[in-house]
Coordinates of N, CA and C in Angstrom, one line a residue:
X4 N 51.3 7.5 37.8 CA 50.2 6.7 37.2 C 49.0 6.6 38.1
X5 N 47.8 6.6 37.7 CA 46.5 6.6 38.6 C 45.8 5.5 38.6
X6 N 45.8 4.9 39.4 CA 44.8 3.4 39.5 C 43.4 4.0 39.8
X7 N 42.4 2.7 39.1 CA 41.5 3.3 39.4 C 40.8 2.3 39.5
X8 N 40.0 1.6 40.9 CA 39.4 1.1 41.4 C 37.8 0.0 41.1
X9 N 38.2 -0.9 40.4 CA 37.3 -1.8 39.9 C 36.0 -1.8 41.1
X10 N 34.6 -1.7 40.3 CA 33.6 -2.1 40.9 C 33.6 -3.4 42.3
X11 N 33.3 -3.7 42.7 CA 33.3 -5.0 43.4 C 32.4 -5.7 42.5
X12 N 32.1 -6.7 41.3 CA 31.3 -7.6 41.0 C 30.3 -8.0 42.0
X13 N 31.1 -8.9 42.7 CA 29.8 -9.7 43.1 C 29.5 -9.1 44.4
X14 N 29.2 -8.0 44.7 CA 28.5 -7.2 45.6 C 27.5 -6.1 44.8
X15 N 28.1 -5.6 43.3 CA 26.7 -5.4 42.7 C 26.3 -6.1 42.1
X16 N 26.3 -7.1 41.9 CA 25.7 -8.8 41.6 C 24.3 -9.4 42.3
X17 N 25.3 -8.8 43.6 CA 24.2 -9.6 45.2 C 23.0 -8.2 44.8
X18 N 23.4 -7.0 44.8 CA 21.9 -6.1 44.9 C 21.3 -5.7 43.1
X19 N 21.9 -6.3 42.5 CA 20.7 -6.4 41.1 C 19.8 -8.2 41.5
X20 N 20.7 -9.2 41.9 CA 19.8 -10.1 42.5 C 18.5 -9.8 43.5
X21 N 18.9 -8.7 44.3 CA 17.8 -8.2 45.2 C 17.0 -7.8 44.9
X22 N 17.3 -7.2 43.9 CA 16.3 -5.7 42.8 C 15.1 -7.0 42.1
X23 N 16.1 -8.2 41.7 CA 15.3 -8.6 40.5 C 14.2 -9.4 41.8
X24 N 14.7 -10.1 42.4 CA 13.7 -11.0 43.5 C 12.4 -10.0 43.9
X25 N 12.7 -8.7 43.7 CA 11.7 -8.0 44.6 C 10.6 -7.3 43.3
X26 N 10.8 -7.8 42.2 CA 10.1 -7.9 40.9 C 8.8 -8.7 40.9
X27 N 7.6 -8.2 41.4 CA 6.5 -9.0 41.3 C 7.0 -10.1 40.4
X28 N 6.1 -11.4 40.6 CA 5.9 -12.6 40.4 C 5.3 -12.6 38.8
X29 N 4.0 -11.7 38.8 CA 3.3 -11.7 37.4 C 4.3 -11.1 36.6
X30 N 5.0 -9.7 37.1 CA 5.6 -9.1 36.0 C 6.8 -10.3 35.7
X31 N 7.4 -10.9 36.3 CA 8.7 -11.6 35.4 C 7.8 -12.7 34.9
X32 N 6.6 -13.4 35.4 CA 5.7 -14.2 34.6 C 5.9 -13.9 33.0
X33 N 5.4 -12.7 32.6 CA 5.0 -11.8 31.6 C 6.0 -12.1 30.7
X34 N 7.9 -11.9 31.3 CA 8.3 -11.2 30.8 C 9.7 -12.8 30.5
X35 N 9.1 -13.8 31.1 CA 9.4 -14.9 31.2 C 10.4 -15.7 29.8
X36 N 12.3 -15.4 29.9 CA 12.6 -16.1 28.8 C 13.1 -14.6 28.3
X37 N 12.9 -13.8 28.7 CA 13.1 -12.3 28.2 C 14.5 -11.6 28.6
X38 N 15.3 -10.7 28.3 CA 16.4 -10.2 28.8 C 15.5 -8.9 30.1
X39 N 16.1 -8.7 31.4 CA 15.9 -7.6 31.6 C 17.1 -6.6 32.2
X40 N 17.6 -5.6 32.2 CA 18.4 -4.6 32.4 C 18.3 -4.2 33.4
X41 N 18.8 -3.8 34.9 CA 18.1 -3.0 35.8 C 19.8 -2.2 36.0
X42 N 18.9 -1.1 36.3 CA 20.2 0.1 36.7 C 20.1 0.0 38.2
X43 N 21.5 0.3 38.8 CA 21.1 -0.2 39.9 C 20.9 0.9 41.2
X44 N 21.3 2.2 40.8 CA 20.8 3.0 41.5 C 19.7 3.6 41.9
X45 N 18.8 3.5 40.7 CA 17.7 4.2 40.2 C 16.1 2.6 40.9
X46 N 17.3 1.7 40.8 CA 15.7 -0.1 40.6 C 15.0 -0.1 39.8
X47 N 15.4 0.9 38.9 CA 14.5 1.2 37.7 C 15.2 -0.2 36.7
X48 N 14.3 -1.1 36.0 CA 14.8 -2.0 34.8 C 13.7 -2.1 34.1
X49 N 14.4 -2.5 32.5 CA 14.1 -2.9 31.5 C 13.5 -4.1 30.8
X50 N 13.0 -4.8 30.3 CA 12.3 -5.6 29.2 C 12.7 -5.4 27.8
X51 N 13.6 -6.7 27.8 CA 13.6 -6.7 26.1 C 13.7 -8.0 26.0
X52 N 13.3 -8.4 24.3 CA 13.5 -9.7 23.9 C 14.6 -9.9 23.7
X53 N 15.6 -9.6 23.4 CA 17.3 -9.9 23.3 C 18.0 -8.5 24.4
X54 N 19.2 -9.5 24.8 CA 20.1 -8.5 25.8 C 20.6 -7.0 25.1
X55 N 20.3 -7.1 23.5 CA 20.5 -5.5 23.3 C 19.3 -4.8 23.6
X56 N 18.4 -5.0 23.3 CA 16.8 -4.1 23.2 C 16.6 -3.7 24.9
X57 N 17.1 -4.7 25.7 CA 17.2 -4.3 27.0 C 18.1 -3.3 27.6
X58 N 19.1 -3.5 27.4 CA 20.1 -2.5 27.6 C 19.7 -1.2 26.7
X59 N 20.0 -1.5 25.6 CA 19.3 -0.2 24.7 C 18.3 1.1 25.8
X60 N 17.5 0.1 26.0 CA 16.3 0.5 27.2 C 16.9 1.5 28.0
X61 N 17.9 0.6 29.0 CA 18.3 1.6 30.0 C 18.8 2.0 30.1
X62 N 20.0 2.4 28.3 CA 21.3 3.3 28.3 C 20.7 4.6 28.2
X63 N 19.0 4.6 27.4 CA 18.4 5.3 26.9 C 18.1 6.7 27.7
X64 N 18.2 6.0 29.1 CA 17.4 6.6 30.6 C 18.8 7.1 31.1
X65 N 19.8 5.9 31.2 CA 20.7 6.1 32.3 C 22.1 5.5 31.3
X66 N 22.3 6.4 30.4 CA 23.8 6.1 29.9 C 24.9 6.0 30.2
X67 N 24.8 6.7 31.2 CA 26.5 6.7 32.2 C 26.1 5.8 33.9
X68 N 25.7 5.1 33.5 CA 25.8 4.0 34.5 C 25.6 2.9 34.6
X69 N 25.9 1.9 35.3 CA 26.1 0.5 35.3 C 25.0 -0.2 35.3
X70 N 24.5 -1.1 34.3 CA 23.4 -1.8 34.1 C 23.7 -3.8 34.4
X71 N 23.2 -4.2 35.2 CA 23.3 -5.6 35.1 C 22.1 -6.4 34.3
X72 N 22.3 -7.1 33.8 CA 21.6 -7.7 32.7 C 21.4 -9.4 32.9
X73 N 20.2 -9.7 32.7 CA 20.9 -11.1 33.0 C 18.6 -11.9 32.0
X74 N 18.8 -12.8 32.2 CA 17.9 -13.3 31.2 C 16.2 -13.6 32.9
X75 N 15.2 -13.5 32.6 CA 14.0 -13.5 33.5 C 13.4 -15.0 33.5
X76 N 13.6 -15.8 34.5 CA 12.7 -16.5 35.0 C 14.0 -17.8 35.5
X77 N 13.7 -19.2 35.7 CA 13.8 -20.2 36.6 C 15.4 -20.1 35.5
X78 N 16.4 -19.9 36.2 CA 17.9 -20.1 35.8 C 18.0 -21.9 35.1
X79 N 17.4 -22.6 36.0 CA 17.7 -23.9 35.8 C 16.9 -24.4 34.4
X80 N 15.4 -23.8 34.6 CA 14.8 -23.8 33.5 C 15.3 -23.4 32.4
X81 N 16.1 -22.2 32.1 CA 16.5 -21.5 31.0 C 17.5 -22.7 30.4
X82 N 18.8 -23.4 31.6 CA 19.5 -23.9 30.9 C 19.0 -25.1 30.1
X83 N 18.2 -25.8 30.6 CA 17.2 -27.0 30.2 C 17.0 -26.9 29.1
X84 N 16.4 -25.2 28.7 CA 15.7 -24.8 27.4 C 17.0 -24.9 26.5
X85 N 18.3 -24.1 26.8 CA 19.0 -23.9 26.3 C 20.3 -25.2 25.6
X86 N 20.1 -26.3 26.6 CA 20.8 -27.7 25.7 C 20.0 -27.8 24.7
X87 N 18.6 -27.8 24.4 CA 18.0 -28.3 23.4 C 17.9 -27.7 22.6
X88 N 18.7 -26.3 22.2 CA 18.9 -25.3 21.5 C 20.1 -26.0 20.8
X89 N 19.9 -26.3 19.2 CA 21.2 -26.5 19.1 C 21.7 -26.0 17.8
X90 N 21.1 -24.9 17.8 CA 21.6 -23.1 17.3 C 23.2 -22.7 18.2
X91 N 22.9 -22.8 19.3 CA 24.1 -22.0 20.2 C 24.4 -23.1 20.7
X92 N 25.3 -24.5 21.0 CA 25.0 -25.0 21.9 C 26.4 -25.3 22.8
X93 N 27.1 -24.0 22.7 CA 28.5 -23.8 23.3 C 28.1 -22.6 24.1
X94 N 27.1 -22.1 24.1 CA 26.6 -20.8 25.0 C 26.3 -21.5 26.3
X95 N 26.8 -20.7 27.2 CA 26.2 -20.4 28.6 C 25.1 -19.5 29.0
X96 N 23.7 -19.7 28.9 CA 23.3 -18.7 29.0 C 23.1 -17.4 30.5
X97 N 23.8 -18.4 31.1 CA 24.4 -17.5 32.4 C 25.4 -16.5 32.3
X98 N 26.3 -17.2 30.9 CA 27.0 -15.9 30.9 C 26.6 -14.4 30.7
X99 N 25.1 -14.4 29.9 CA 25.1 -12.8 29.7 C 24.9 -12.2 31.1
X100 N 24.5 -12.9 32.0 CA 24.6 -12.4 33.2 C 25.4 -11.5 33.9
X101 N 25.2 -10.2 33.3 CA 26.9 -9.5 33.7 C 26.4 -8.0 33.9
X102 N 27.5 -6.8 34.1 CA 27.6 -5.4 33.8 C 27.9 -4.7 32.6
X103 N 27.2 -4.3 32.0 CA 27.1 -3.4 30.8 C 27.2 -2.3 30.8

């Protein structure tokens, strides 16, 4: 039987965090509330209004590779926005935060 070796999460976690920090100020301004995608070999990422349009984005470019995803601007701010949402109000919106 062949095992086969799980990514490390939270080590490509720590460098799509890096990728995104190092994302001008205006551009996540812009894009603020938005899903973005970044592939992480390439530092190339995406812009979408929902987490599929984003990914869509950069399966588009880079289909066989690992995309982290996670939502653009103040984490704390989002959740704030997101209690008062009470459309979803069992969502974490930190969860989409992940590998696609």
């Amino acid at each position: 039987m062949t095992s086969h070796k799980l990514p490390d999460i939270n080590a490509l976690s720590k460098i799509a965090e890096d990728i995104y920090n190092n994302i001008p100020n205006n551009v996540k301004e812009e894009n603020n509330g938005n899903f973005i995608a970044i592939e992480l070999d390439s530092k190339e990422y995406f812009f979408g209004a929902g987490k599929d349009e984003a990914v869509q984005k950069a399966k588009s470019k880079y289909a066989d590779k690992l995309v982290f995803i996670r939502r653009v601007g103040n984490v704390e701010k989002i959740q704030q926005l997101y209690k008062k949402n009470l459309k979803y109000p069992t969502r974490n919106p930190i969860a989409y935060a992940g590998l696609l």
